[in-house]
XYZ file of C-alpha atoms in Angstrom:
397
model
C -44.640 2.802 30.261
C -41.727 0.815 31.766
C -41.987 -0.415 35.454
C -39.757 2.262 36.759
C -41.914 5.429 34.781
C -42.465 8.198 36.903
C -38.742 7.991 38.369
C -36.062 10.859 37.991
C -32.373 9.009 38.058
C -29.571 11.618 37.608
C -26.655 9.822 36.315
C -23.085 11.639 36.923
C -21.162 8.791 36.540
C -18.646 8.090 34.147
C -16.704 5.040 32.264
C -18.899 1.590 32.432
C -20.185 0.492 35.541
C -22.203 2.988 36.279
C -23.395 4.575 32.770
C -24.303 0.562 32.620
C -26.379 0.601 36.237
C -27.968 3.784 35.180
C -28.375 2.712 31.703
C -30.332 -0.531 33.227
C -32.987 2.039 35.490
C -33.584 3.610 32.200
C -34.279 0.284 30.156
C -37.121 0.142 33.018
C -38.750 3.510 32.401
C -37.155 5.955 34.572
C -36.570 8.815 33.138
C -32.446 9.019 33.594
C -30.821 12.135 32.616
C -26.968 12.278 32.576
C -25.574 14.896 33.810
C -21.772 15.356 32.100
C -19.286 17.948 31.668
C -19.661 20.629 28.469
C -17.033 18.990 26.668
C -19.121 15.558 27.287
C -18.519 12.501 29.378
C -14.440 10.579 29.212
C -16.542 7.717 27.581
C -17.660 10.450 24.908
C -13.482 10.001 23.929
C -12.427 7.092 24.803
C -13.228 4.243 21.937
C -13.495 0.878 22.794
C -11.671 -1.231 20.153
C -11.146 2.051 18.171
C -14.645 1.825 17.258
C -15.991 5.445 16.715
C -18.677 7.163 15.312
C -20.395 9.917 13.663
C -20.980 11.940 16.623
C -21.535 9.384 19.311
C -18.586 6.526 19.945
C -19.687 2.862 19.770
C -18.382 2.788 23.729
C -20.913 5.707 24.471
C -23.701 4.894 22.894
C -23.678 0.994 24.304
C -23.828 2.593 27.393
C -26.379 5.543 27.570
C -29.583 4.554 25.786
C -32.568 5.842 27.459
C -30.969 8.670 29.101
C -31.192 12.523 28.226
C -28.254 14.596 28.597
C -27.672 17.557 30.651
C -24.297 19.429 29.747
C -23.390 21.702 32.623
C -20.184 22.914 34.448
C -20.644 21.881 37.925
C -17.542 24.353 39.020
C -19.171 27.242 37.606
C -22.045 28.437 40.659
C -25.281 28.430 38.587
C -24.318 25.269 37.323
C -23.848 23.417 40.271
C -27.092 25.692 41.451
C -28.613 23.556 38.473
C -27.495 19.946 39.805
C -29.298 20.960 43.463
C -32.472 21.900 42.132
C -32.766 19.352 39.804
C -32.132 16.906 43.538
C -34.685 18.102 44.797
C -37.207 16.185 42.743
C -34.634 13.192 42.052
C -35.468 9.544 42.736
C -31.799 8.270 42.626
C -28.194 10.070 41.897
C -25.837 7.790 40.791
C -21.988 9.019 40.535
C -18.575 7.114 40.565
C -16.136 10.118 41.415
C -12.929 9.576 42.505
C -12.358 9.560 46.135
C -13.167 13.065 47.752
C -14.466 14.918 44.524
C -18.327 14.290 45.428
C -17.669 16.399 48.310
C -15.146 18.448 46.768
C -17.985 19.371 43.910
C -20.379 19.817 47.618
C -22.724 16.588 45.978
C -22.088 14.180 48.655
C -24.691 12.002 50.373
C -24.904 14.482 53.031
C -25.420 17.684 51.102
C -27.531 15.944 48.874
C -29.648 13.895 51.027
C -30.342 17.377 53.392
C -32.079 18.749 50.219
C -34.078 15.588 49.195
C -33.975 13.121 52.431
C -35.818 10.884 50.156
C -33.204 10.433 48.153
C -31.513 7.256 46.916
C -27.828 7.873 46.706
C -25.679 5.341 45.044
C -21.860 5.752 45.112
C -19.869 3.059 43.458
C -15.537 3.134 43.817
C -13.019 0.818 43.168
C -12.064 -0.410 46.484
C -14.411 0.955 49.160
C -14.986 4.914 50.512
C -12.132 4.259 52.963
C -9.285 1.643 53.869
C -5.495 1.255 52.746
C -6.384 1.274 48.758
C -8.926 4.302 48.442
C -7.055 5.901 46.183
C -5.609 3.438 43.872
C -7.800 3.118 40.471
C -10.256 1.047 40.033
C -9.980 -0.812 36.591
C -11.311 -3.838 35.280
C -8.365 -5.855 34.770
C -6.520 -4.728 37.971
C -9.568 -5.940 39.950
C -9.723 -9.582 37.752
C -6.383 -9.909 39.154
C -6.600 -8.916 42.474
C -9.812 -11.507 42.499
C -8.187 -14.419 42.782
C -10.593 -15.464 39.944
C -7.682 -15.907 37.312
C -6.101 -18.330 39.475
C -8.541 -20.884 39.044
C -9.036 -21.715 35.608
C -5.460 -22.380 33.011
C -2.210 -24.554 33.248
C -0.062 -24.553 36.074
C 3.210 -22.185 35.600
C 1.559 -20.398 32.474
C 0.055 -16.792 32.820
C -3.457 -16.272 34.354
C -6.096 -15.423 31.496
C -8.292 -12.732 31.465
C -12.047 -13.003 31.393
C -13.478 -12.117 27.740
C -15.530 -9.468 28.932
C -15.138 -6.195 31.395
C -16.351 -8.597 33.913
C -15.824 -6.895 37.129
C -17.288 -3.376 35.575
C -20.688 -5.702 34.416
C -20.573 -7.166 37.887
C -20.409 -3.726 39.680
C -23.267 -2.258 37.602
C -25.611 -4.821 38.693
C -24.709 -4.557 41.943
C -25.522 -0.907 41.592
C -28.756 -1.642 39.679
C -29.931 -4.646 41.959
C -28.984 -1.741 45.396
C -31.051 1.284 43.538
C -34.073 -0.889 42.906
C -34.247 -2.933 46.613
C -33.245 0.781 48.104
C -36.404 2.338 46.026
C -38.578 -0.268 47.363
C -37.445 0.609 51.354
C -38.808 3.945 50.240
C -42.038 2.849 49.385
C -42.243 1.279 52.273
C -41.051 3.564 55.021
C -41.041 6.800 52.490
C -36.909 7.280 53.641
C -34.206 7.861 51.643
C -30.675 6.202 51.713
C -26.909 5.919 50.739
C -26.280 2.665 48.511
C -22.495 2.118 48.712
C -21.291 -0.865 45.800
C -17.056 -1.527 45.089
C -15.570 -3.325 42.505
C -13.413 -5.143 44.794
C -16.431 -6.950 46.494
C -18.552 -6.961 43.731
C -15.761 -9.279 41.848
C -15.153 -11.036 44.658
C -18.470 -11.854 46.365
C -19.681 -13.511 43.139
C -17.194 -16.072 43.954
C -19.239 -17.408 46.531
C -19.180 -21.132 45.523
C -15.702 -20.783 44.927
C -14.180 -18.842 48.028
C -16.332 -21.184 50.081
C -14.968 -24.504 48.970
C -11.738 -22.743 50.073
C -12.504 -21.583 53.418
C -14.834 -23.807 54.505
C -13.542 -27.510 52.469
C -10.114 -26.671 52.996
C -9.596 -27.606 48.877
C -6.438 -25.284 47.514
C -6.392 -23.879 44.268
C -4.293 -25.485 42.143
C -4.347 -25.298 38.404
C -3.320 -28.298 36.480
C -0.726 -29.267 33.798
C -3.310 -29.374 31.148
C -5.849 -26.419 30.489
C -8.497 -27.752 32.751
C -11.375 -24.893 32.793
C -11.901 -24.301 36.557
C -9.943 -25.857 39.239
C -12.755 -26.765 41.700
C -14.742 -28.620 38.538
C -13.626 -32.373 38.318
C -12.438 -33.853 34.595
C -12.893 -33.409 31.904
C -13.732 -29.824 31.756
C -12.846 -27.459 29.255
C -12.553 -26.311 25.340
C -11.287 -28.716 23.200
C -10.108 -28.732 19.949
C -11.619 -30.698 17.321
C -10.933 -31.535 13.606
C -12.208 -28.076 12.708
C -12.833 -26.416 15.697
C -13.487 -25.884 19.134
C -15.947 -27.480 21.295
C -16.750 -27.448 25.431
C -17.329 -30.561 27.376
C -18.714 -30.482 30.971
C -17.778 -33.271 33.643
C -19.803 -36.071 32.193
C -19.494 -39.334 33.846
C -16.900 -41.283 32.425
C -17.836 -44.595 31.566
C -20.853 -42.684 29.399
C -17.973 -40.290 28.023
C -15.316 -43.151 27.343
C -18.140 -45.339 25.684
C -18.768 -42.269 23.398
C -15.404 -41.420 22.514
C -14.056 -44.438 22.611
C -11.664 -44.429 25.309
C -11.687 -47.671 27.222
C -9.602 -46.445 30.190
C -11.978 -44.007 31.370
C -14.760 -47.222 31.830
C -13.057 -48.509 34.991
C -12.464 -44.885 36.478
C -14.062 -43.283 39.667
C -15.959 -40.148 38.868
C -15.506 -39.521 42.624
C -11.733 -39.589 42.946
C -10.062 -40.103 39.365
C -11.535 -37.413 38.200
C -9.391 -35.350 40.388
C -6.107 -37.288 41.137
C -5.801 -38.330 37.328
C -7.216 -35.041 36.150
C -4.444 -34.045 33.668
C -4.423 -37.849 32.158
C -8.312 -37.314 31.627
C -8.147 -33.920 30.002
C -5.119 -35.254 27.824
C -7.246 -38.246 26.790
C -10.258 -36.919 25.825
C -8.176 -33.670 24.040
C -6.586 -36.654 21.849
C -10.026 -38.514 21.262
C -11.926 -35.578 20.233
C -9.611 -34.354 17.248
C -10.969 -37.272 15.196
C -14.021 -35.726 14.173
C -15.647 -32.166 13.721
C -17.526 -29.941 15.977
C -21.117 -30.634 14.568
C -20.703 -34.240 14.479
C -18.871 -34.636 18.187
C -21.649 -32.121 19.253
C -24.453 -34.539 18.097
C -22.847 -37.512 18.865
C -22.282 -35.834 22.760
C -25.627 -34.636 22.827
C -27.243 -38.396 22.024
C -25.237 -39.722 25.037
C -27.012 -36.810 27.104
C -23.291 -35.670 27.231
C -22.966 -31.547 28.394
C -21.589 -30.234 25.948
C -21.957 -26.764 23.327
C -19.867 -25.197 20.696
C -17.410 -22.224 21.071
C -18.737 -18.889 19.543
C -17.017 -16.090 17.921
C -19.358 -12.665 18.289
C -20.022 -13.289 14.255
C -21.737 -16.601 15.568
C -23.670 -15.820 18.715
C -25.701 -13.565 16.598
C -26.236 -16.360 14.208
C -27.746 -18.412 16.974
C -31.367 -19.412 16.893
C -31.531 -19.016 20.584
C -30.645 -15.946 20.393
C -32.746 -14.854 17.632
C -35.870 -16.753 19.371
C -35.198 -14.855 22.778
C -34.593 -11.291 20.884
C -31.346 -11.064 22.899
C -30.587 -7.934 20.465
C -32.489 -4.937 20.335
C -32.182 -2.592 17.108
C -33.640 0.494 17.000
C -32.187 4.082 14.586
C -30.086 6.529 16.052
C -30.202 10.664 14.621
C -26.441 10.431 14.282
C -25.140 7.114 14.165
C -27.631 5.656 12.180
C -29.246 1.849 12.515
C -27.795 0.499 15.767
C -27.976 -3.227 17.174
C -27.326 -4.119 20.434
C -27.816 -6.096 23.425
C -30.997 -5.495 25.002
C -32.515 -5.832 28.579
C -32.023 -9.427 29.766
C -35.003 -9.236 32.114
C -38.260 -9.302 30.890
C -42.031 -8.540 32.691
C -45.000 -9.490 31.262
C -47.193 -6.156 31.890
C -44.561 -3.526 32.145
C -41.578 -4.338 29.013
C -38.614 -3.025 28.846
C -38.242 -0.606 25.548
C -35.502 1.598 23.784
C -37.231 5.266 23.583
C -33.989 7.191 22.789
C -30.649 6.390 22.035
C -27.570 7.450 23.363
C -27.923 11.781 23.068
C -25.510 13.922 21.635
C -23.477 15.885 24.848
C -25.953 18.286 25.749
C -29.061 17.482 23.687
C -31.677 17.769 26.563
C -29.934 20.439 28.524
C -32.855 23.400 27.631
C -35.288 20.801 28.301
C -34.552 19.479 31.619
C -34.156 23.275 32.683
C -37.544 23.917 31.540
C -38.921 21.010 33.388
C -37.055 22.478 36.797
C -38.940 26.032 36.461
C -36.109 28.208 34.476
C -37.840 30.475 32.263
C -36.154 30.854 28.551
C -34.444 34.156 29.382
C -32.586 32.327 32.603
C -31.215 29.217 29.903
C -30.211 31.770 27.225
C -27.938 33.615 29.998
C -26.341 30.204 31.195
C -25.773 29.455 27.620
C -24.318 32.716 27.090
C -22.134 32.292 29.880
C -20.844 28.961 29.683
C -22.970 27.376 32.628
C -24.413 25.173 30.195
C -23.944 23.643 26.445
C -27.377 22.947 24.291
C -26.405 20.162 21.995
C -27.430 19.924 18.545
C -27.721 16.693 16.212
C-alpha cells in the first residue's frame, strides 16, 4: 500500500512530462489510469533511440508503469460520457493538450471541476495558457535553448551544448508531481479542489535560481571562456578533463592543494579569490596539460587523498556498474507480459512505512478498459455495445 493508495489519477497526457508526473503519483500508490486514444497514446509510436518492442516501445513503457489503461474515443458521445463519470470520483486529471483542445474535447478545469469541485486539475503547456507564444510547441530542446542555460557552460564562439538528458521535460514533470501532491494536501485540509497550472518555460528556467540571480542581482555577465570551462559562474578549474585513458571531472579545488597535487608550481602563488576568474582559461589549460600524465583511477585516488572534488565520467554501461548505485537500488526490475524482464530506473524517493513499488508495468493500449468501466457502474451488456461500436478498445496481451 503506497502513500498515495486510495487515490484515482486520470492521466490524459501524452509525450514525457506528464506520462512521467503521472507515472511518479502511481510509483506512490494511486491508482492512475491513462486514458488514451483507441489507436493508443503518440508515445505508443514514437521510439526513443529506435528502441521498440514486442508490443510496448521502450519510450512507453519507461513512462507508464503503474498505470491501467483506458482506450476510449473522447469525440465519440458515450465516450467522452465515459471520461465525466469516471471525474466524478477522480482525485487528480492530469492532461497536456495543446492550447484550446481541453475545452474543445469540453474537459477543461471548468467543466470538469463543476462535476467534481474537489478536483485537482493539473494542466501542463509549453509556454503558459496565454501570452505571445501559446501556440508555438513546446519541445525539449527548443526550451534548453530558449533557457539561457546553454549559454553558460562551453567555449566562447563554439555552439551551445545540449544537456544529456530531456532535461526541461524531467523538470516539468516534477513540477507537475511536486503541484498534484502540495494541491492534494490543500484538500485535506480545506476539502477544495483546484487548477495546478506548470510550463516548461518556467519550469526550465526557475531552476536556474542560483544562476539568474547572480545575474540580476551581482551584476556578473555570462561569458563563456576560451577553454571548455563547465559553468561560467563556477571559478577554475572546473570541468571534464581528459586523462591518459579517459575522462575525469575536477571541481574548484583550492589551488595551492591542486598545484601541489599535480604538480603545477604556478598555481601555488595564485588567488583562489580573483585568479581563479581573471586567469581562468590559463588554469583550465594548465591543469588539462597536467592531468594527461596519468590515468583516471590513479588521478582519481591521488585527487581524492588531497581531499580534491573530483569523480569519473560514466557511460550508461558504467553507471549501472556502480556500487553506489547497486547499494541504493537506483534500478528497479520487475517482468513485463509482453516485453519480457525489464530494468529501469526506479522511484528516487523513498519512505520508511509506505515504499514505493512496481505493481504493473506499462499496459498494452486498452488492457483495463472493461475493468475501469466495471468499477464506474456499467453493467457487461453497456461495455459489449461500446465495444461494438467503437466507443471503446479492450486490449489483449
Amino acid at each position: 500500500m503506497g502513500i498515495l493508495s486510495g487515490y484515482r489519477v486520470l492521466d490524459c497526457s501524452i509525450a514525457m512530462a506528464g506520462p512521467f508526473a503521472a507515472q511518479r503519483l502511481g510509483d506512490l500508490g494511486a491508482d492512475v489510469v491513462k486514458v488514451e486514444p483507441v489507436t493508443g497514446e503518440w508515445q505508443r509510436h514514437t521510439a526513443a533511440g529506435g528502441a521498440r518492442g514486442n508490443k510496448v516501445n521502450v519510450s512507453f513503457l519507461s513512462l507508464n508503469r503503474n498505470k491501467r489503461s483506458l482506450a476510449v474515443d473522447l469525440k465519440h458521445p458515450d465516450g467522452k460520457a465515459i471520461l465525466l463519470e469516471l471525474v466524478k470520483t477522480a482525485d487528480v486529471f492530469l492532461q497536456n493538450y495543446r492550447p484550446g483542445v481541453a475545452k474543445r474535447l469540453g474537459v477543461d478545469y471548468e467543466t470538469l471541476s463543476a462535476i467534481n469541485p474537489r478536483l485537482i486539475y493539473v494542466s501542463i503547456s509549453g509556454y503558459g495558457e496565454d501570452g505571445p507564444y501559446l501556440n508555438r510547441p513546446g519541445q525539449d530542446l527548443v526550451l534548453q535553448g530558449m533557457s539561457g542555460a546553454m549559454l553558460s557552460a562551453g567555449r566562447e564562439g563554439e555552439p551551445p551544448n545540449a544537456a544529456g538528458q530531456y532535461l526541461v521535460d524531467g523538470i516539468t514533470a516534477y513540477n507537475a508531481f511536486e503541484g498534484a501532491l502540495a494541491a492534494l494536501l490543500h484538500r485535506e485540509r480545506t476539502g477544495e479542489g483546484q487548477k495546478v497550472e506548470v510550463n516548461m518555460l518556467d519550469a526550465i528556467t526557475t531552476i536556474q535560481m542560483q544562476e539568474l540571480s547572480v545575474f540580476t542581482v551581482g551584476g556578473k555577465p555570462q561569458t563563456r571562456s576560451a577553454e571548455p570551462h563547465a559553468h561560467v559562474y563556477i571559478r577554475a578549474p572546473y570541468g571534464a578533463f581528459a586523462t591518459s585513458d579517459g575522462f575525469i571531472i575536477v571541481a574548484f579545488p583550492k589551488l595551492a592543494n591542486l598545484g601541489q597535487t599535480i604538480g603545477e608550481p604556478s598555481f601555488l602563488t595564485m588567488d583562489d579569490e580573483v585568479d581563479t576568474w581573471s586567469r581562468r582559461d590559463e588554469i583550465f589549460a594548465k591543469t588539462r596539460e597536467r592531468l594527461k600524465t596519468k590515468t583516471s583511477a590513479e588521478w582519481l585516488a591521488l585527487l581524492r587523498a588531497a581531499d580534491i572534488w573530483c569523480g569519473p565520467v560514466y557511460g550508461y554501461a558504467d553507471l549501472l556498474e556502480d556500487e553506489q548505485i547497486k547499494h541504493n537500488g537506483t534500478f528497479v526490475e520487475y517482468d513485463h507480459p509482453t516485453e519480457g524482464h525489464v530494468k529501469t530506473p526506479g522511484f528516487p524517493i523513498r519512505f520508511s512505512k509506505t515504499p514505493s513499488t512496481v505493481d504493473r508495468g506499462a499496459p498494452v493500449t486498452g488492457q483495463d478498459t472493461a475493468d475501469v468501466l466495471r468499477e464506474a457502474g456499467y453493467d457487461e451488456a453497456t461495455i459489449a455495445r461500446l465495444l461494438g461500436e467503437g466507443a471503446i478498445v479492450q486490449g489483449k496481451i
